[in-house]
Coordinates of C-alpha atoms and ligand atoms in Angstrom, one line a residue:
M1 CA 9.3 21.3 68.8
A2 CA 11.0 23.1 66.9
C3 CA 15.2 22.6 65.4
Q4 CA 17.0 21.8 68.9
R5 CA 20.3 21.2 66.9
E6 CA 22.9 24.1 66.0
D7 CA 24.0 22.1 63.3
E8 CA 20.9 21.2 61.8
L9 CA 20.1 24.6 61.3
Q10 CA 23.3 26.1 60.4
E11 CA 22.5 23.3 57.4
L12 CA 19.0 25.1 56.7
V13 CA 20.7 29.2 56.7
D14 CA 23.1 27.8 55.0
E15 CA 20.2 26.5 52.0
A16 CA 18.3 29.7 52.2
R17 CA 21.3 32.1 51.7
K18 CA 21.9 31.1 48.9
I19 CA 19.1 32.9 47.0
A20 CA 20.8 35.6 48.1
Y21 CA 21.0 37.6 45.3
E22 CA 17.3 37.1 44.5
G23 CA 16.2 39.3 46.6
K24 CA 17.0 43.1 47.0
V25 CA 18.8 45.3 49.6
A26 CA 16.5 48.1 50.7
N27 CA 18.1 51.4 49.7
Y28 CA 14.8 53.9 50.4
I29 CA 15.9 54.8 53.7
P30 CA 19.8 55.4 52.8
A31 CA 21.5 53.7 55.5
L32 CA 20.2 50.7 55.0
Q33 CA 21.3 50.1 51.2
K34 CA 24.9 49.4 53.3
Q35 CA 23.6 46.0 54.3
N36 CA 25.6 43.1 52.5
P37 CA 22.5 40.9 51.1
E38 CA 24.8 37.4 52.8
V39 CA 24.5 37.8 56.3
L40 CA 21.5 35.0 57.4
S41 CA 21.3 34.3 61.0
C42 CA 18.7 32.9 63.3
A43 CA 17.5 32.3 66.9
I44 CA 14.8 30.4 68.6
T45 CA 14.1 30.9 72.2
Y46 CA 12.6 28.2 73.6
P47 CA 9.8 28.1 76.8
N48 CA 12.3 27.5 79.4
G49 CA 15.2 30.0 78.0
K50 CA 17.3 27.6 75.8
C51 CA 18.1 29.3 72.6
V52 CA 19.8 27.2 69.5
S53 CA 21.2 29.8 66.8
A54 CA 23.0 29.9 63.4
G55 CA 24.6 31.8 61.1
D56 CA 26.0 35.3 61.0
I57 CA 24.2 35.8 64.6
N58 CA 26.5 39.0 66.6
Q59 CA 25.2 40.4 63.8
S60 CA 22.9 43.9 64.8
F61 CA 20.3 45.3 62.3
S62 CA 18.1 48.2 63.0
L63 CA 14.2 46.5 64.3
Q64 CA 12.4 48.9 61.7
S65 CA 8.8 47.8 61.3
I66 CA 9.1 45.0 64.4
S67 CA 9.1 47.9 66.6
K68 CA 5.5 48.8 65.7
I69 CA 4.4 45.5 67.5
I70 CA 6.6 46.8 71.2
T71 CA 5.3 50.3 70.8
L72 CA 1.7 49.3 70.4
A73 CA 2.4 47.0 73.6
I74 CA 4.0 49.6 75.6
V75 CA 0.7 52.2 74.6
L76 CA -1.9 48.9 75.0
M77 CA -0.6 49.0 78.9
D78 CA -0.3 52.4 79.3
Y79 CA -3.9 53.1 78.0
G80 CA -5.8 50.4 77.9
V81 CA -7.7 48.6 74.7
D82 CA -10.2 51.7 74.2
H83 CA -8.4 54.2 74.0
V84 CA -5.8 53.2 71.1
F85 CA -8.1 51.3 69.3
H86 CA -10.5 54.2 69.4
K87 CA -7.7 56.4 67.4
V88 CA -6.1 52.5 65.3
G89 CA -8.8 50.4 63.4
M90 CA -8.2 45.8 63.7
E91 CA -7.7 46.1 60.0
P92 CA -5.9 44.3 57.7
T93 CA -5.1 46.9 54.7
G94 CA -3.7 45.1 50.7
D95 CA -2.3 48.3 50.2
P96 CA 1.7 48.9 50.5
F97 CA 2.7 49.7 54.5
N98 CA 2.9 53.7 53.2
S99 CA 0.4 54.1 51.4
I100 CA -2.2 57.0 52.2
V101 CA -5.0 56.3 50.2
K102 CA -6.7 54.7 53.0
L103 CA -6.6 57.7 55.5
E104 CA -9.1 59.9 52.8
T105 CA -11.3 57.4 52.7
S106 CA -11.7 55.9 55.7
S107 CA -13.6 58.0 58.8
Q108 CA -11.6 61.1 59.9
A109 CA -8.4 59.5 58.6
K110 CA -8.2 56.8 61.4
P111 CA -5.2 54.4 60.3
L112 CA -6.9 50.9 59.6
N113 CA -4.0 49.3 61.6
P114 CA -1.1 50.1 63.7
M115 CA 1.1 47.9 61.8
I116 CA 1.1 50.9 58.8
N117 CA 2.8 53.7 58.5
A118 CA -0.3 55.4 59.6
G119 CA -1.2 53.4 62.4
A120 CA 2.2 53.3 63.9
L121 CA 3.1 56.8 63.6
A122 CA 0.1 57.2 65.9
V123 CA 0.8 54.9 68.3
T124 CA 4.0 56.7 68.3
S125 CA 2.1 59.9 68.9
M126 CA 1.0 58.4 72.6
I127 CA 4.5 57.4 73.9
K128 CA 5.0 58.8 77.0
G129 CA 7.1 61.8 78.0
K130 CA 7.8 65.6 78.2
N131 CA 10.2 65.8 75.2
A132 CA 11.3 62.9 72.2
E133 CA 14.3 62.1 74.3
E134 CA 13.1 61.2 77.3
K135 CA 9.9 58.9 75.1
V136 CA 12.8 57.2 73.6
E137 CA 14.3 56.8 76.5
Y138 CA 10.7 55.2 77.9
I139 CA 10.3 52.4 74.9
L140 CA 13.8 51.9 75.3
K141 CA 13.8 50.6 78.7
F142 CA 10.8 48.1 78.0
V143 CA 13.1 46.7 74.6
R144 CA 15.9 46.4 77.4
K145 CA 13.6 43.8 79.6
L146 CA 12.2 41.9 76.4
C147 CA 15.8 40.9 75.3
N148 CA 18.1 40.7 78.9
D149 CA 20.2 43.6 77.8
P150 CA 20.6 46.6 79.3
D151 CA 22.9 48.1 76.8
I152 CA 20.9 48.0 74.0
T153 CA 19.9 51.1 71.7
Y154 CA 19.5 53.2 68.5
C155 CA 21.9 53.1 65.8
N156 CA 21.6 57.4 65.2
D157 CA 23.3 57.1 61.7
V158 CA 20.2 54.8 60.6
A159 CA 17.8 57.0 62.6
I160 CA 18.9 60.2 61.0
S161 CA 19.6 58.9 57.5
E162 CA 15.2 58.0 58.1
F163 CA 15.2 61.6 60.1
T164 CA 16.2 63.3 56.9
T165 CA 14.4 61.9 53.4
S166 CA 11.0 60.6 55.6
F167 CA 8.5 62.9 53.8
L168 CA 6.2 60.7 53.2
N169 CA 5.8 59.8 56.4
R170 CA 5.1 63.6 57.6
S171 CA 2.6 63.7 55.4
L172 CA 0.8 60.5 56.8
C173 CA 1.3 62.3 60.0
Y174 CA 0.5 66.0 58.9
Y175 CA -2.7 64.6 57.4
M176 CA -4.0 62.6 60.5
K177 CA -2.8 66.0 62.7
G178 CA -5.8 67.7 60.2
G179 CA -8.2 64.6 61.3
G180 CA -7.7 65.2 64.9
V181 CA -6.0 61.1 64.9
I182 CA -3.2 62.7 65.8
H183 CA -2.0 65.0 68.4
G184 CA 1.3 67.1 69.0
N185 CA 4.0 68.3 67.1
V186 CA 4.8 66.2 63.9
E187 CA 8.5 67.1 64.0
E188 CA 9.2 65.1 67.5
I189 CA 6.7 62.5 66.6
M190 CA 8.8 61.4 63.5
E191 CA 12.5 61.8 65.5
V192 CA 10.4 59.1 68.1
Y193 CA 9.5 56.9 65.5
T194 CA 13.0 57.0 63.1
K195 CA 14.5 56.5 66.8
H196 CA 12.6 53.6 67.5
C197 CA 12.7 52.2 64.3
A198 CA 16.3 52.1 64.7
I199 CA 16.8 50.2 67.8
S200 CA 19.7 48.1 66.7
M201 CA 19.5 44.3 67.8
N202 CA 21.1 40.7 66.7
S203 CA 18.6 37.5 66.2
L204 CA 19.6 36.9 69.5
H205 CA 18.0 39.3 71.3
L206 CA 15.1 39.1 68.0
A207 CA 13.9 35.9 69.5
N208 CA 14.2 36.5 72.8
V209 CA 11.7 39.6 72.7
G210 CA 9.7 36.8 70.2
A211 CA 9.6 34.3 72.9
V212 CA 7.6 36.6 75.4
F213 CA 4.8 37.4 72.9
A214 CA 5.2 33.4 72.3
M215 CA 4.9 32.8 76.6
N216 CA 1.8 35.1 76.7
G217 CA 4.5 38.1 78.2
V218 CA 6.7 36.1 80.2
N219 CA 10.4 36.6 80.0
P220 CA 11.0 32.6 79.3
V221 CA 14.8 33.9 80.8
T222 CA 14.2 36.0 83.5
G223 CA 11.0 34.6 84.7
E224 CA 9.4 38.2 84.5
R225 CA 6.1 39.6 83.7
V226 CA 6.7 41.9 81.7
M227 CA 3.1 42.6 80.1
P228 CA -0.6 41.6 80.4
K229 CA -1.6 38.4 78.7
E230 CA -4.0 40.3 76.4
V231 CA -1.9 42.2 75.8
A232 CA 1.0 39.8 74.3
R233 CA -2.8 38.6 72.1
I234 CA -3.7 41.1 70.9
C235 CA 0.0 41.9 69.7
K236 CA 0.2 38.7 67.8
T237 CA -3.3 38.7 66.4
F238 CA -2.0 41.3 64.6
M239 CA 1.4 39.9 63.3
V240 CA -1.1 37.2 61.7
T241 CA -3.8 39.5 60.3
C242 CA -1.4 42.0 59.4
G243 CA 2.3 40.8 60.1
M244 CA 3.6 40.2 56.9
Y245 CA 2.9 43.3 54.8
N246 CA 0.5 42.2 52.4
A247 CA 1.8 38.8 52.0
S248 CA 0.2 38.1 55.7
G249 CA -2.3 36.1 54.3
E250 CA 0.0 34.0 52.0
F251 CA 2.4 33.6 55.1
A252 CA -0.5 32.6 57.3
I253 CA -1.3 30.0 54.7
K254 CA 2.6 28.5 54.0
I255 CA 4.1 29.6 57.8
G256 CA 1.0 30.0 59.8
I257 CA 2.5 31.9 62.7
P258 CA 2.4 35.2 64.1
A259 CA 5.8 37.1 62.7
K260 CA 7.0 40.5 61.9
S261 CA 9.3 42.2 59.6
G262 CA 10.7 45.0 58.8
V263 CA 12.2 46.1 55.8
S264 CA 15.3 46.0 57.2
G265 CA 15.2 42.6 56.8
G266 CA 14.7 41.2 60.4
I267 CA 11.9 39.0 61.3
M268 CA 10.4 37.9 64.6
C269 CA 8.2 34.7 64.9
S270 CA 6.2 33.9 67.8
V271 CA 5.0 30.5 67.7
P272 CA 2.0 30.8 70.6
G273 CA 3.5 28.4 73.7
R274 CA 7.0 26.9 71.9
F275 CA 9.2 29.5 71.1
G276 CA 10.3 32.9 69.5
I277 CA 12.2 33.3 66.6
G278 CA 14.8 36.0 65.4
I279 CA 15.7 35.7 61.8
F280 CA 18.2 38.5 59.5
G281 CA 18.6 38.4 56.0
P282 CA 19.0 41.6 54.5
P283 CA 17.5 41.1 50.7
L284 CA 14.1 41.4 50.7
N285 CA 11.7 39.7 48.1
D286 CA 9.1 41.7 46.2
I287 CA 6.7 42.5 48.7
G288 CA 9.2 44.1 51.3
N289 CA 10.0 40.7 53.3
S290 CA 13.2 39.6 53.7
H291 CA 13.8 37.0 50.8
T292 CA 16.3 34.7 52.6
G293 CA 14.1 34.9 56.1
M294 CA 11.0 33.4 54.3
K295 CA 13.0 30.8 52.8
L296 CA 14.4 30.1 56.0
L297 CA 11.3 29.8 57.4
E298 CA 9.5 27.5 54.2
L299 CA 12.7 25.0 55.0
L300 CA 11.9 25.1 58.9
Q301 CA 8.2 25.0 58.3
E302 CA 8.7 22.2 56.5
K303 CA 11.0 19.9 58.6
Y304 CA 9.6 21.0 62.0
D305 CA 5.7 21.8 61.1
L306 CA 5.1 24.8 62.7
S307 CA 1.8 26.2 61.4
M308 CA 0.1 26.7 64.5
F309 CA -3.6 25.8 61.8
Ligands
LIG1 N1 11.7 53.2 59.8 C1 10.8 52.4 58.1 C2 9.7 53.3 57.5 O1 8.1 54.2 57.8 C3 9.7 51.2 58.9 C4 9.0 50.1 57.9 C5 9.1 48.4 57.4 O2 10.3 48.7 58.1 O3 8.2 48.7 56.7 O4 9.7 53.7 56.5

């Protein structure tokens, strides 16, 4: 069992917050640079639906790359494993999340995995719907079920801020379109992608999403199965091999649990059969993972032995 007491968790949050100014809030998406580096929150949701939380728990943040796990789950459910992995690979990469280099050296511009931007954009291009609005609504409907909150939506400022500045992601799309990996209108793919990256929630919501994956696809609060076990298993495996950017190996050794982070400073963890964790701490380390969030996970690991290995 991990932490059961809010006062104990609060102590760890306060300890981790001390290093807030050693990290740097992301600024390549202009809207993200407004985030307060001192904010830190953590929630842990257990299989019985009980939640323990501490810190600035009401602060919302955009999911950014954490949404890649959710869109992957959606396309796996809609198209099946063979179709999805025909377009996107399963191998981790030592390159940065937005790198274009492997698209040229791998066969037919096929992205290495769905956690790097190229792979996530290819996944986004598969989302069902007549237009961008329908596709975004389709994703939101699923996210609301994962969070038990019908009001979940995206932050328009963050979405527009990324959409108007995201030239590198557009080049990844065009490169893959040239290689026949993606079809369709690049501006529409970019609109859907930036909006799902901008989906906004707090750590309580994120811990529940993490718990659904931890519980093999069953929502711990409602008891409803929201995805097949196989889909949850594949998503958790990607979280281990590629979830923490090019520090995924180090993370597996030091913390040892499936996790996915995003440049806004969110980290979602799914400890199989045990619990989901949602963390938000905006300052990032050199690799792009939340600096305070990583510290907090190290403290949790020391105290509660999180590692599944
Ligand atoms: N929307 C961000 C981008 O594509 C997500 C990156 C991330 O969180 O890693 O740059």
